[in-house]
N, CA, C and O atoms as a GROMACS GRO file, in nm:
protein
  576
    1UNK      N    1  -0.458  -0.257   1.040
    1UNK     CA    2  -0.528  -0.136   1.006
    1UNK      C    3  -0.602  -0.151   0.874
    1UNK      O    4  -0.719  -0.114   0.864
    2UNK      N    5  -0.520  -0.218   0.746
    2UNK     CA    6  -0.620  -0.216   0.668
    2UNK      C    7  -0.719  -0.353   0.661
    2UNK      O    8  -0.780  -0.382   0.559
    3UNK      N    9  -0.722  -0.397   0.730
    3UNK     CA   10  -0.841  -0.532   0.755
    3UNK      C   11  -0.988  -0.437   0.815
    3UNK      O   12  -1.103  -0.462   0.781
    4UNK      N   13  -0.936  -0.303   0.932
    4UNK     CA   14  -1.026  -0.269   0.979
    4UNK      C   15  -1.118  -0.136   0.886
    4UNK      O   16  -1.235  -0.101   0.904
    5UNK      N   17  -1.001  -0.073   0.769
    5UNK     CA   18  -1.081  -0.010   0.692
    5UNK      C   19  -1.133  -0.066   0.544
    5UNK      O   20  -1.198  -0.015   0.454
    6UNK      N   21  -1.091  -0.157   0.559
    6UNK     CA   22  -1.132  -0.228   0.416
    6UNK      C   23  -1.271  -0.318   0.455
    6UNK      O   24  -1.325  -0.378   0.363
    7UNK      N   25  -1.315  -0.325   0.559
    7UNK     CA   26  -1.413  -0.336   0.595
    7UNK      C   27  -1.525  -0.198   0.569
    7UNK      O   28  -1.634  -0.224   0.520
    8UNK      N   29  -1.495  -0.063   0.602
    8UNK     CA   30  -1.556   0.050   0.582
    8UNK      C   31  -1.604   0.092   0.416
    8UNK      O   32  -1.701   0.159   0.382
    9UNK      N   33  -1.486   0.020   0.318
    9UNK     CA   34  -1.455   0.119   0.237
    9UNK      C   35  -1.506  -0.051   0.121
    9UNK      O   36  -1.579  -0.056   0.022
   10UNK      N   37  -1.445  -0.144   0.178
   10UNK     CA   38  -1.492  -0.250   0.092
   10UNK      C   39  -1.642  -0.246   0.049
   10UNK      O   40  -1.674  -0.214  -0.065
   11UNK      N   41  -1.719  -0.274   0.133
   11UNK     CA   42  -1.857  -0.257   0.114
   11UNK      C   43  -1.962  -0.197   0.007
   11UNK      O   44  -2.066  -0.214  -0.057
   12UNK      N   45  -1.819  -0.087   0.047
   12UNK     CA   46  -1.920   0.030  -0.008
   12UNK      C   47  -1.894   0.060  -0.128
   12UNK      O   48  -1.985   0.076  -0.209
   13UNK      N   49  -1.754   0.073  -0.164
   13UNK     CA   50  -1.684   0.093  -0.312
   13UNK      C   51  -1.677  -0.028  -0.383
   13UNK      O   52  -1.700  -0.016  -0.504
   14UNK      N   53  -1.637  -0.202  -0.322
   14UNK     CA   54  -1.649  -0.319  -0.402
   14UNK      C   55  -1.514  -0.298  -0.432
   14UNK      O   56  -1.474  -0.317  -0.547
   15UNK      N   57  -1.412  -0.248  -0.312
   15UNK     CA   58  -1.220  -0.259  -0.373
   15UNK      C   59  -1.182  -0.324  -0.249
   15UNK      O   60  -1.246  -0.326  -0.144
   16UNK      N   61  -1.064  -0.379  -0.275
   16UNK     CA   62  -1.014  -0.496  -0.196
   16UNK      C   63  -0.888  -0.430  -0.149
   16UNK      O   64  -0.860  -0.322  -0.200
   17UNK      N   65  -0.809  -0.483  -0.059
   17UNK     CA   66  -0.708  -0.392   0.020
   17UNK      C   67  -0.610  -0.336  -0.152
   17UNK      O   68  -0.610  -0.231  -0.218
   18UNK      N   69  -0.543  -0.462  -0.167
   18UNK     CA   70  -0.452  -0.374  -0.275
   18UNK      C   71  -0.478  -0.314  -0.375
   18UNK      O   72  -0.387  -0.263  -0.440
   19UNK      N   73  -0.581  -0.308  -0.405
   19UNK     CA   74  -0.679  -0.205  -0.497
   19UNK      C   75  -0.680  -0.060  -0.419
   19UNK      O   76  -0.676   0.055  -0.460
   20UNK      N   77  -0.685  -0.094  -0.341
   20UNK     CA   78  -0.699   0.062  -0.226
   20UNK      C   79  -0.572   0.107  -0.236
   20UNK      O   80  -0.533   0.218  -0.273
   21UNK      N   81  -0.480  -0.030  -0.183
   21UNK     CA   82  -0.308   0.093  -0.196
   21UNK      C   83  -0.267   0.111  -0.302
   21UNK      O   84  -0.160   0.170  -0.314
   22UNK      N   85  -0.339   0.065  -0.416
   22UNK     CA   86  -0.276   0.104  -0.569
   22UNK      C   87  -0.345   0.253  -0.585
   22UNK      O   88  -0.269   0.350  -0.589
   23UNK      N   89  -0.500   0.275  -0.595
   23UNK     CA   90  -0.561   0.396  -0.567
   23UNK      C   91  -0.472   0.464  -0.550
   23UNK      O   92  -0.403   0.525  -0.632
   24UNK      N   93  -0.464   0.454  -0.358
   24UNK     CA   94  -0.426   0.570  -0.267
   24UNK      C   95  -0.282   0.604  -0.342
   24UNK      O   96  -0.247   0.722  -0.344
   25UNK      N   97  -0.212   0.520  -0.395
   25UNK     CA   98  -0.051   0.548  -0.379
   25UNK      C   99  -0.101   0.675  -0.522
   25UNK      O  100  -0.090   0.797  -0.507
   26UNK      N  101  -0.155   0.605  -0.658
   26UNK     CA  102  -0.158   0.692  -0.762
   26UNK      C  103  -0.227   0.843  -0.706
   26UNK      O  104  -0.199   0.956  -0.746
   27UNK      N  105  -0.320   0.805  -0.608
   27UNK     CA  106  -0.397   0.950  -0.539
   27UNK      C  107  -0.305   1.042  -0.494
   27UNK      O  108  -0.313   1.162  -0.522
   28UNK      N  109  -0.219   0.996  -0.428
   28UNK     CA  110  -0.098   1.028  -0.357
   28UNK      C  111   0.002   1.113  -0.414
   28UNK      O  112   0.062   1.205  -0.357
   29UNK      N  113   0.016   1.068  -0.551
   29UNK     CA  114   0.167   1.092  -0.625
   29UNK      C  115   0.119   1.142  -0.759
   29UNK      O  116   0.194   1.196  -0.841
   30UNK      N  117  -0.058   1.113  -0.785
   30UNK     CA  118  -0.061   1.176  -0.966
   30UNK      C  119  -0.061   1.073  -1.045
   30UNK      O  120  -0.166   1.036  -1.096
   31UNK      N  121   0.079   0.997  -1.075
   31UNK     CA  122   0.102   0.954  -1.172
   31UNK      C  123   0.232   0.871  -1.155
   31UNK      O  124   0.334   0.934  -1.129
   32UNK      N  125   0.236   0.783  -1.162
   32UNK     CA  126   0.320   0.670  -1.082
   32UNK      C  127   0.334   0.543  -1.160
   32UNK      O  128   0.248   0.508  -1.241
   33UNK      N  129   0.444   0.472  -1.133
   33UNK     CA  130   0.489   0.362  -1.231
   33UNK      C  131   0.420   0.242  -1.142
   33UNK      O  132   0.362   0.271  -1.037
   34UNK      N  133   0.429   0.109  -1.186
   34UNK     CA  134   0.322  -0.012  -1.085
   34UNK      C  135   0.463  -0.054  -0.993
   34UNK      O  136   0.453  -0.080  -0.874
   35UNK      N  137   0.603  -0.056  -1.070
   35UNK     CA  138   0.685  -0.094  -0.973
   35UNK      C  139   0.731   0.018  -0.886
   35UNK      O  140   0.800  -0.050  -0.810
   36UNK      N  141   0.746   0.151  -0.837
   36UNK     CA  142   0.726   0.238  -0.787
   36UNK      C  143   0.608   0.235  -0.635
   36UNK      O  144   0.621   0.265  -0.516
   37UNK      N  145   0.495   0.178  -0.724
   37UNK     CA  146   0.364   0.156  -0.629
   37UNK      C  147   0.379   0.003  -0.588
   37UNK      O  148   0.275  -0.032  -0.531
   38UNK      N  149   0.455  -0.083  -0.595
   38UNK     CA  150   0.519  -0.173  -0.526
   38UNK      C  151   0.574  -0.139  -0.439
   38UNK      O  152   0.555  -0.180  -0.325
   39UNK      N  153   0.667  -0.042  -0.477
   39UNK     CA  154   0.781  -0.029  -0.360
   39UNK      C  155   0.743   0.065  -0.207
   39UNK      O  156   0.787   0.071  -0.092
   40UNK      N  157   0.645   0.125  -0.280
   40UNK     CA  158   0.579   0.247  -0.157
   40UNK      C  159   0.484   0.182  -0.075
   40UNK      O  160   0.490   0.184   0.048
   41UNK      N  161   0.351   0.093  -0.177
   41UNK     CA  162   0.321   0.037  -0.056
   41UNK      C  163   0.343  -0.141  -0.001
   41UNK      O  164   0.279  -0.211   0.077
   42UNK      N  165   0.452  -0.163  -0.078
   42UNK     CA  166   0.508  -0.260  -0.003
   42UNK      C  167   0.405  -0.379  -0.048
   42UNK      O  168   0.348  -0.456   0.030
   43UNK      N  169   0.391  -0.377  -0.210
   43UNK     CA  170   0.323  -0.497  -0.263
   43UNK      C  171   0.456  -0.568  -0.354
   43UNK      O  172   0.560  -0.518  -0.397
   44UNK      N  173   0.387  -0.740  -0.360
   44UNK     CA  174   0.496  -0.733  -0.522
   44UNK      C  175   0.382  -0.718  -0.609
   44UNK      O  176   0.261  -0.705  -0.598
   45UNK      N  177   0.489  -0.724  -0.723
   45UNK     CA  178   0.449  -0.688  -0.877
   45UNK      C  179   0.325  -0.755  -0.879
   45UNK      O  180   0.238  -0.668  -0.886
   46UNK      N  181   0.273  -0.870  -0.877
   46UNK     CA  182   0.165  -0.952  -0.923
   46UNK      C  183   0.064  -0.889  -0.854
   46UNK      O  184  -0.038  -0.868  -0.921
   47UNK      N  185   0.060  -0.837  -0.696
   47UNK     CA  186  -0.046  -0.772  -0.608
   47UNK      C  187  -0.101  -0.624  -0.706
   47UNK      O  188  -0.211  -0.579  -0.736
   48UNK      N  189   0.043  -0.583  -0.734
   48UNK     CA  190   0.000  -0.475  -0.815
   48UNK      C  191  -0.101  -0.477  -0.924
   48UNK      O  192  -0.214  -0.433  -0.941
   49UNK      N  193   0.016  -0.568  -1.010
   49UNK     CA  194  -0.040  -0.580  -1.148
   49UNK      C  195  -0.188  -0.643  -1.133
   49UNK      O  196  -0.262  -0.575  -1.204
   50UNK      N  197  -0.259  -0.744  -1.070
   50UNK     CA  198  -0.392  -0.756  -1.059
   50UNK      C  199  -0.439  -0.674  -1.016
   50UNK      O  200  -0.546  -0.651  -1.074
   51UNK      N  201  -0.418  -0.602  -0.931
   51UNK     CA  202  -0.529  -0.467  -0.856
   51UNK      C  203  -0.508  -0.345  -0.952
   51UNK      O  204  -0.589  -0.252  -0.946
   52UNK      N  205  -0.428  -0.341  -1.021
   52UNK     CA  206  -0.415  -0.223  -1.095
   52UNK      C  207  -0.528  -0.276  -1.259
   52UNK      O  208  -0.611  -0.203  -1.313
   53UNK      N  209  -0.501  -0.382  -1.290
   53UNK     CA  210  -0.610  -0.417  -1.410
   53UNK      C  211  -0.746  -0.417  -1.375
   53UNK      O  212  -0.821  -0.343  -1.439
   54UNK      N  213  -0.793  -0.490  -1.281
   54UNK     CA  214  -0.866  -0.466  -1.164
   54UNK      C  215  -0.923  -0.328  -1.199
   54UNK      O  216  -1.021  -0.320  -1.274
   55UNK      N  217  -0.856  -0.207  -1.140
   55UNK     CA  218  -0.911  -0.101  -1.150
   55UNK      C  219  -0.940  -0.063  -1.279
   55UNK      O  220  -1.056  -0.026  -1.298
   56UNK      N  221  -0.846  -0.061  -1.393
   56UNK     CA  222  -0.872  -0.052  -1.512
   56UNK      C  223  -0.989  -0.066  -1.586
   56UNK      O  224  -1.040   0.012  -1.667
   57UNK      N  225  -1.015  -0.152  -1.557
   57UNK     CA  226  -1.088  -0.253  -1.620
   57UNK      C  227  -1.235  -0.200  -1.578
   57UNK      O  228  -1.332  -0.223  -1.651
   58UNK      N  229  -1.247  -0.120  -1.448
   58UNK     CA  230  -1.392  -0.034  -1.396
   58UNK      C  231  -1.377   0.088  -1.366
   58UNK      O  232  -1.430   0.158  -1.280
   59UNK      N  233  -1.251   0.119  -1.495
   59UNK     CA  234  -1.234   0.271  -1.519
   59UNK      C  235  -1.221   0.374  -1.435
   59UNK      O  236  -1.264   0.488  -1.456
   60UNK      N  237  -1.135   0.320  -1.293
   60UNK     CA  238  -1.091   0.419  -1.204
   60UNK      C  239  -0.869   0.430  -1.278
   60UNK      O  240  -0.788   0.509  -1.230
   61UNK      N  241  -0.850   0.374  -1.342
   61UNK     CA  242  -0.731   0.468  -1.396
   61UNK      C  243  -0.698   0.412  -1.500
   61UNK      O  244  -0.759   0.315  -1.545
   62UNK      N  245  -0.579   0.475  -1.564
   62UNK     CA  246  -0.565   0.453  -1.727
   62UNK      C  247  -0.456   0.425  -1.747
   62UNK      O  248  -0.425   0.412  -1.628
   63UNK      N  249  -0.321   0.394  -1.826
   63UNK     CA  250  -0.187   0.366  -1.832
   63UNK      C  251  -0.122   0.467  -1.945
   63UNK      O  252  -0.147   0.437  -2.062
   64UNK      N  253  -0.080   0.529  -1.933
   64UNK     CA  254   0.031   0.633  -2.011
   64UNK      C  255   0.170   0.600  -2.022
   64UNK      O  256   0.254   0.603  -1.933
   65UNK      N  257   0.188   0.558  -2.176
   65UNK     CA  258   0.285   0.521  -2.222
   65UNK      C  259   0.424   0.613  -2.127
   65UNK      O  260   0.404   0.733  -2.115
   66UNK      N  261   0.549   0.560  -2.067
   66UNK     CA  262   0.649   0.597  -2.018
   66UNK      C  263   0.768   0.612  -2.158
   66UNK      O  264   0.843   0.524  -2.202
   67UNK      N  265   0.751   0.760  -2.206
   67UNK     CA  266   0.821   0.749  -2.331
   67UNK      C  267   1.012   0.728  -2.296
   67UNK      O  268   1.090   0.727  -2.390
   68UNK      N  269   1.037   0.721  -2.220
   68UNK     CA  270   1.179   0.669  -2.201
   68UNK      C  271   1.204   0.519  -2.147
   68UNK      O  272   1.313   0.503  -2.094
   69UNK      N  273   1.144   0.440  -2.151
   69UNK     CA  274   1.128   0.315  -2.082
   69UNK      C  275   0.979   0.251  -2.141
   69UNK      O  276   0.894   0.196  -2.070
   70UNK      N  277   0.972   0.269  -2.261
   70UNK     CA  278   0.834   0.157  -2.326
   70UNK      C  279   0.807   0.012  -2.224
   70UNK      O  280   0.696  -0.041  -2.217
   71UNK      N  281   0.874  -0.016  -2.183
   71UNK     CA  282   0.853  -0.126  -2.134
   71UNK      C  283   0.727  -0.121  -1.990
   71UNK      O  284   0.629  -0.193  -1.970
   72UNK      N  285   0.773  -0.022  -1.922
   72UNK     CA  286   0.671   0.038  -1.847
   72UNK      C  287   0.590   0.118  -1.857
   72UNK      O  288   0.640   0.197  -1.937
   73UNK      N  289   0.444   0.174  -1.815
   73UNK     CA  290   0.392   0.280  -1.871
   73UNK      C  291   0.298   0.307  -1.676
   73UNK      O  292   0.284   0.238  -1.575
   74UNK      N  293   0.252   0.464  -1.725
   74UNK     CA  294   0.254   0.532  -1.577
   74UNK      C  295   0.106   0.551  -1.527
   74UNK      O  296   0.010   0.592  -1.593
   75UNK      N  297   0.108   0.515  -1.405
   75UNK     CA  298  -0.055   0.487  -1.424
   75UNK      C  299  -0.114   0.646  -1.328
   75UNK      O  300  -0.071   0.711  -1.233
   76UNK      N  301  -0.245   0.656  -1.431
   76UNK     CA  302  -0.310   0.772  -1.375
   76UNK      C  303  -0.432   0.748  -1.325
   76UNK      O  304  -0.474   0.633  -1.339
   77UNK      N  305  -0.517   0.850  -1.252
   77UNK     CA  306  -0.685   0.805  -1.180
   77UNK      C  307  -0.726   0.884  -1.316
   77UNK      O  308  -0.661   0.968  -1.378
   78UNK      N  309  -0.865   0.825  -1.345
   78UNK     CA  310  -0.928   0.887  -1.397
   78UNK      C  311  -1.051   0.969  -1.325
   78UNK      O  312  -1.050   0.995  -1.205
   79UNK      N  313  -1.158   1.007  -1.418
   79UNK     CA  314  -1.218   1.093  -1.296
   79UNK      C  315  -1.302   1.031  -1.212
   79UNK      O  316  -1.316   1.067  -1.095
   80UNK      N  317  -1.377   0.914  -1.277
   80UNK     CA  318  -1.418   0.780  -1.151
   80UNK      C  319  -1.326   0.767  -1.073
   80UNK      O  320  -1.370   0.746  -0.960
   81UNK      N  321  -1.168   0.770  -1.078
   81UNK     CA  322  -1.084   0.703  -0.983
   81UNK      C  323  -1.064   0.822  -0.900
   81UNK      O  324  -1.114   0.816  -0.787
   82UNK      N  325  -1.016   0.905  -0.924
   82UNK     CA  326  -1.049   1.030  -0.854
   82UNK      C  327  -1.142   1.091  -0.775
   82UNK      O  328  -1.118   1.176  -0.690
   83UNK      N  329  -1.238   1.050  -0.802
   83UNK     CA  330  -1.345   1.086  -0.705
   83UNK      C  331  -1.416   0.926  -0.650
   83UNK      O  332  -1.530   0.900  -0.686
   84UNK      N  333  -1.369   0.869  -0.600
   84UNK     CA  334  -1.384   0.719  -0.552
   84UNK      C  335  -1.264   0.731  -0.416
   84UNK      O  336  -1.288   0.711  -0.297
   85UNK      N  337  -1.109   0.777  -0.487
   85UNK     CA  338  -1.023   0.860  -0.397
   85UNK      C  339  -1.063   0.978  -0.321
   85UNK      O  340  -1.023   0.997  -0.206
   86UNK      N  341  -1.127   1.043  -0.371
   86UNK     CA  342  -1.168   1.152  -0.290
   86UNK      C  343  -1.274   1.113  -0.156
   86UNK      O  344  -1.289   1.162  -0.044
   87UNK      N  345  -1.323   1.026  -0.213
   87UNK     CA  346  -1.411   0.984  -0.097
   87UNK      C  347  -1.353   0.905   0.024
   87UNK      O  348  -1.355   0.933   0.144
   88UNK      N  349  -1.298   0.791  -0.047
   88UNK     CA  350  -1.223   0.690   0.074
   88UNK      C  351  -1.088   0.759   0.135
   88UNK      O  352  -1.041   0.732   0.245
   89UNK      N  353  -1.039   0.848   0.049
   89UNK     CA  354  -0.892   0.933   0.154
   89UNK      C  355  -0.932   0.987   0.274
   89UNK      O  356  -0.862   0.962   0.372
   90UNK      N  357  -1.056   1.073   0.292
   90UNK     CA  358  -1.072   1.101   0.466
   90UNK      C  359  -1.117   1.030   0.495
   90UNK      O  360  -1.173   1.085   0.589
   91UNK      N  361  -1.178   0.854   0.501
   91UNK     CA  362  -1.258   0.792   0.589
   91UNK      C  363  -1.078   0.727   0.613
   91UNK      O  364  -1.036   0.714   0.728
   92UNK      N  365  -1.029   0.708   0.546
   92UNK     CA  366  -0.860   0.651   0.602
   92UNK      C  367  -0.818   0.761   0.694
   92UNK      O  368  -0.791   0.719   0.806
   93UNK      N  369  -0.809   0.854   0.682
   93UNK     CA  370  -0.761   0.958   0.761
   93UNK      C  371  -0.801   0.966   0.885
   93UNK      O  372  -0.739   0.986   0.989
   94UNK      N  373  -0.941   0.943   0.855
   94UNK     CA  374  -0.992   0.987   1.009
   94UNK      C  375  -0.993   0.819   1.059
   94UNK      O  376  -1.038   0.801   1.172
   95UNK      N  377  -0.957   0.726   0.999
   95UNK     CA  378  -0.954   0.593   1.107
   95UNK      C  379  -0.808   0.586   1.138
   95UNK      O  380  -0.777   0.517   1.236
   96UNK      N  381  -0.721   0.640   1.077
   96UNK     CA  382  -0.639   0.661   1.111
   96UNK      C  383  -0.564   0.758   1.288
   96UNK      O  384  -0.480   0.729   1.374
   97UNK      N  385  -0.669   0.887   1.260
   97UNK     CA  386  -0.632   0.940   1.380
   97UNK      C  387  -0.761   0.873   1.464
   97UNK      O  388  -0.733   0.884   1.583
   98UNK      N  389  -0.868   0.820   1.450
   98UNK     CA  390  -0.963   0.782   1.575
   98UNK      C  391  -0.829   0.636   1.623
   98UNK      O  392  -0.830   0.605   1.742
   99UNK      N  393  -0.776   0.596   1.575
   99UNK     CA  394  -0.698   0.466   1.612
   99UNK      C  395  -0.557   0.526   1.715
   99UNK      O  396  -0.505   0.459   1.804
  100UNK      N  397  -0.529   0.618   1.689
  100UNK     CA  398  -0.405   0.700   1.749
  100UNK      C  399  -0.455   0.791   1.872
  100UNK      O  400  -0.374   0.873   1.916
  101UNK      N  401  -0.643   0.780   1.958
  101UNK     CA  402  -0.650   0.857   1.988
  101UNK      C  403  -0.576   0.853   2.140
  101UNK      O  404  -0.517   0.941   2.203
  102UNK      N  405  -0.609   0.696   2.175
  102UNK     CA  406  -0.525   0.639   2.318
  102UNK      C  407  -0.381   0.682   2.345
  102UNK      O  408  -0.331   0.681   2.457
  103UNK      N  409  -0.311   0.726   2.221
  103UNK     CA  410  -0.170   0.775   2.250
  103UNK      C  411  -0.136   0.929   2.284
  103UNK      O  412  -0.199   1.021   2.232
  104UNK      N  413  -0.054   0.945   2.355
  104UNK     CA  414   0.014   1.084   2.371
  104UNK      C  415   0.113   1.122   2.255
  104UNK      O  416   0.180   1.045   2.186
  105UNK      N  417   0.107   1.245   2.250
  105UNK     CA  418   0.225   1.275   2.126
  105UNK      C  419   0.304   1.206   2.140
  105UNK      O  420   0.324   1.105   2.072
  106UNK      N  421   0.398   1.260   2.277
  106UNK     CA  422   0.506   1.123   2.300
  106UNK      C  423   0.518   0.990   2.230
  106UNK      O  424   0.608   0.956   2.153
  107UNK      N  425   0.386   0.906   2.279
  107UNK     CA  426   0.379   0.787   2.262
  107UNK      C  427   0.426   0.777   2.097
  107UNK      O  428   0.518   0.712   2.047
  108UNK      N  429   0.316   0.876   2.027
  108UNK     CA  430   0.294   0.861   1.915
  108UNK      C  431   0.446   0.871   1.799
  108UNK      O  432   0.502   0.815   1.706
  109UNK      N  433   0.453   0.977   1.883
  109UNK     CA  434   0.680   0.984   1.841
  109UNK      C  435   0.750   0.860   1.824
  109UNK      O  436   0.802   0.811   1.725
  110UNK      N  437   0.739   0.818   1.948
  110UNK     CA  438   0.796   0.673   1.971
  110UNK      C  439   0.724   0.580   1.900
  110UNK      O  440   0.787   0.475   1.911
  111UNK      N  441   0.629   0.562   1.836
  111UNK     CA  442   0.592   0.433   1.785
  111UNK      C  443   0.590   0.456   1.666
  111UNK      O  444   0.583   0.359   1.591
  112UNK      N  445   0.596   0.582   1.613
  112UNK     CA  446   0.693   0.632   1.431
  112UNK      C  447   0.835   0.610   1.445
  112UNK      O  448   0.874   0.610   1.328
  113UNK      N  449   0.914   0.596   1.504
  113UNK     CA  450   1.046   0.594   1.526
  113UNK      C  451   1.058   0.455   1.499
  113UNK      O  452   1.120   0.420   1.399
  114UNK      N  453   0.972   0.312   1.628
  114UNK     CA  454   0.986   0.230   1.602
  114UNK      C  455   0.919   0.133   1.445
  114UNK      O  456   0.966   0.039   1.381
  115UNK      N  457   0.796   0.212   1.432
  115UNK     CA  458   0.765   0.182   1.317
  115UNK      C  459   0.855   0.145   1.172
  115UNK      O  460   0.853   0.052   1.092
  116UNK      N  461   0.946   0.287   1.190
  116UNK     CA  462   1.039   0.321   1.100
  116UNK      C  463   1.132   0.217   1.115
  116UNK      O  464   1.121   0.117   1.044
  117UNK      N  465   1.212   0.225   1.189
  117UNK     CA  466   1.322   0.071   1.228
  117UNK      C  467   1.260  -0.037   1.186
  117UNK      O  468   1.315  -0.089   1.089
  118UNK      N  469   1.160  -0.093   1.225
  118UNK     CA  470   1.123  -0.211   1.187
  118UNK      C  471   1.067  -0.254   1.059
  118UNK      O  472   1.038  -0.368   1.026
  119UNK      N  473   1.054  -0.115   0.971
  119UNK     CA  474   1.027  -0.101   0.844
  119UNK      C  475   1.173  -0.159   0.788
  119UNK      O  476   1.188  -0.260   0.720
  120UNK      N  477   1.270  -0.074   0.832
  120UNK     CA  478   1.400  -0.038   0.774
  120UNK      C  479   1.482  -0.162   0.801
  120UNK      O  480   1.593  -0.183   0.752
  121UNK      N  481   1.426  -0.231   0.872
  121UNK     CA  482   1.471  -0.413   0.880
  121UNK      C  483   1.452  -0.447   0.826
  121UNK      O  484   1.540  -0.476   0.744
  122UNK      N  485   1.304  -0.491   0.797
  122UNK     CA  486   1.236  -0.585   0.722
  122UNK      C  487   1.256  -0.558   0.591
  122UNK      O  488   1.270  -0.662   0.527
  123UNK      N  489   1.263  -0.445   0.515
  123UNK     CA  490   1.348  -0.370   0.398
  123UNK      C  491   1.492  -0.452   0.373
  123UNK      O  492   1.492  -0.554   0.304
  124UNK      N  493   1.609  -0.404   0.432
  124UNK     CA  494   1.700  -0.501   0.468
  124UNK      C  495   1.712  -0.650   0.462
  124UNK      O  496   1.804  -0.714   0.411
  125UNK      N  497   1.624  -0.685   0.509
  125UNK     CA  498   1.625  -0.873   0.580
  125UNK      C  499   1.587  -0.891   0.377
  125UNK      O  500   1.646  -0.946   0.284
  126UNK      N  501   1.443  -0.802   0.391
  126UNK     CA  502   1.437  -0.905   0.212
  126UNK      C  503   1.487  -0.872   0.096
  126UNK      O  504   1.464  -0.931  -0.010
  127UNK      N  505   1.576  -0.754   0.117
  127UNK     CA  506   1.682  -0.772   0.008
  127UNK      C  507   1.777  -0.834   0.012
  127UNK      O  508   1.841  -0.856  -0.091
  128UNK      N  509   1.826  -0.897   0.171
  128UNK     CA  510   1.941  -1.049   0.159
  128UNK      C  511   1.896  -1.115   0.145
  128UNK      O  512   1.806  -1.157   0.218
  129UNK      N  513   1.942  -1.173   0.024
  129UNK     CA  514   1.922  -1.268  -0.052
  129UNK      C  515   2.021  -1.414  -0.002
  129UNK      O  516   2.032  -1.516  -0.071
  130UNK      N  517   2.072  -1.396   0.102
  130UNK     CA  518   2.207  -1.486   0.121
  130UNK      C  519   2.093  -1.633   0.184
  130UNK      O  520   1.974  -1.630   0.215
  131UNK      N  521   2.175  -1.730   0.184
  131UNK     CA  522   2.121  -1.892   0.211
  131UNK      C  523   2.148  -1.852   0.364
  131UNK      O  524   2.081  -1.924   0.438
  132UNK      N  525   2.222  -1.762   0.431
  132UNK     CA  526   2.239  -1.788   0.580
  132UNK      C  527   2.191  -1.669   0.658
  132UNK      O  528   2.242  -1.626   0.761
  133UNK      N  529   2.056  -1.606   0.576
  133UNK     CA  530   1.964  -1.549   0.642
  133UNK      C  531   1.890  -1.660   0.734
  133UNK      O  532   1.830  -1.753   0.680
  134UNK      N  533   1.898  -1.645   0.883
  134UNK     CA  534   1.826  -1.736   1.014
  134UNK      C  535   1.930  -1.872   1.009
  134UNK      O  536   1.892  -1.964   1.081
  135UNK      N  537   2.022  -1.890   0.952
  135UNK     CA  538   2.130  -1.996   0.991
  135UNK      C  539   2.160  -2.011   1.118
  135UNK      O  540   2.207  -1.923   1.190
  136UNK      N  541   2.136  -2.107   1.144
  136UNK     CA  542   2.162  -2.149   1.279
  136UNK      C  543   2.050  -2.175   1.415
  136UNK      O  544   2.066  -2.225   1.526
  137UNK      N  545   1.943  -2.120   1.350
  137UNK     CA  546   1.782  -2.082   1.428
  137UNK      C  547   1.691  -2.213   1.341
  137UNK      O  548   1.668  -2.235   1.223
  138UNK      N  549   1.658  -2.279   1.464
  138UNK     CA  550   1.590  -2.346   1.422
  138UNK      C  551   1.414  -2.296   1.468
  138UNK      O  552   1.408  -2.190   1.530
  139UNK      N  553   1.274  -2.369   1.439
  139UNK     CA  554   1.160  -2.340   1.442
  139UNK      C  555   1.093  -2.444   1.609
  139UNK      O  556   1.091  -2.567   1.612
  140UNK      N  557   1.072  -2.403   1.663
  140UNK     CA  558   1.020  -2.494   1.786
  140UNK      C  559   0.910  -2.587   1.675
  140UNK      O  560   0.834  -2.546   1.587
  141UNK      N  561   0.940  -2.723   1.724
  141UNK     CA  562   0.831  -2.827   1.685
  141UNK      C  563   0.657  -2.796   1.752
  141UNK      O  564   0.611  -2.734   1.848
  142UNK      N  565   0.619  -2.848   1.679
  142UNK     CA  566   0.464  -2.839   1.755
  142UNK      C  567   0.444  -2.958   1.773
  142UNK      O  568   0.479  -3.034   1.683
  143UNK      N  569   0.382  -3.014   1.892
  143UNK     CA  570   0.375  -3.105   1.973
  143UNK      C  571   0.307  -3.261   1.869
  143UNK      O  572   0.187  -3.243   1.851
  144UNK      N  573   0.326  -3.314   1.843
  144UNK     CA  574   0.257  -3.462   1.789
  144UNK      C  575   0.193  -3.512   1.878
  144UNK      O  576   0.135  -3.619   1.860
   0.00000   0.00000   0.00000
């Protein structure tokens, strides 16, 4: 999904996918920490931290000292970033539902449900950290 709107939105704005989910997440929430906006949209730190300077740097948001935790500070849109968000949030929206139109509610139930599970794995799987995550599974060879 975002290969097919970052095509729409790339073009036109000159932002690259994780530039978009750093945006959207601060669009989203106001005012948000970078490891926070890791965790929501499922970047690491380095995806962040470049797309977030990135934006900085062409004055779509700003960093506000986190006075209980100096070490981190909270990132906001400014009003370029804000209205750059304002624009690309309904062209996501609406590729969002033109992409969902083939499904029935039903369907659509069921493939948030499974969505969710397979989120809630893969969540799981990479916080074990253990050596005998896939022990015992080996990789099929590719042919020589």
């Amino acid at each position: 999904m975002s290969d097919g709107l970052a095509t729409r939105y790339g073009e036109r704005f000159g932002i690259s996918i994780p530039e978009w989910r750093v945006l959207a997440t601060i669009g989203e929430f106001g005012s948000v920490t970078a490891k926070a906006i890791g965790r929501h949209a499922h970047m690491g730190k380095v995806k962040v931290s470049r797309a977030a300077a990135s934006l900085e740097a062409r004055g779509f948001l700003r960093k506000l000292p986190n006075e209980e935790d100096l070490r981190e500070a909270f990132l906001v849109l400014t009003d370029a970033g804000r209205s750059v968000y304002a624009e690309i949030a309904p062209l996501a929206l609406d590729y969002a539902a033109r992409l969902m139109e083939g499904f029935t509610p039903a369907e659509r139930d069921v493939l948030d449900v499974l969505l969710c599970k397979l989120q809630g794995r893969a969540e799981a799987m990479a916080d074990d950290r253990s050596p005998s995550l896939g022990a015992g599974r080996t990789l099929p060879r590719s042919p020589s």
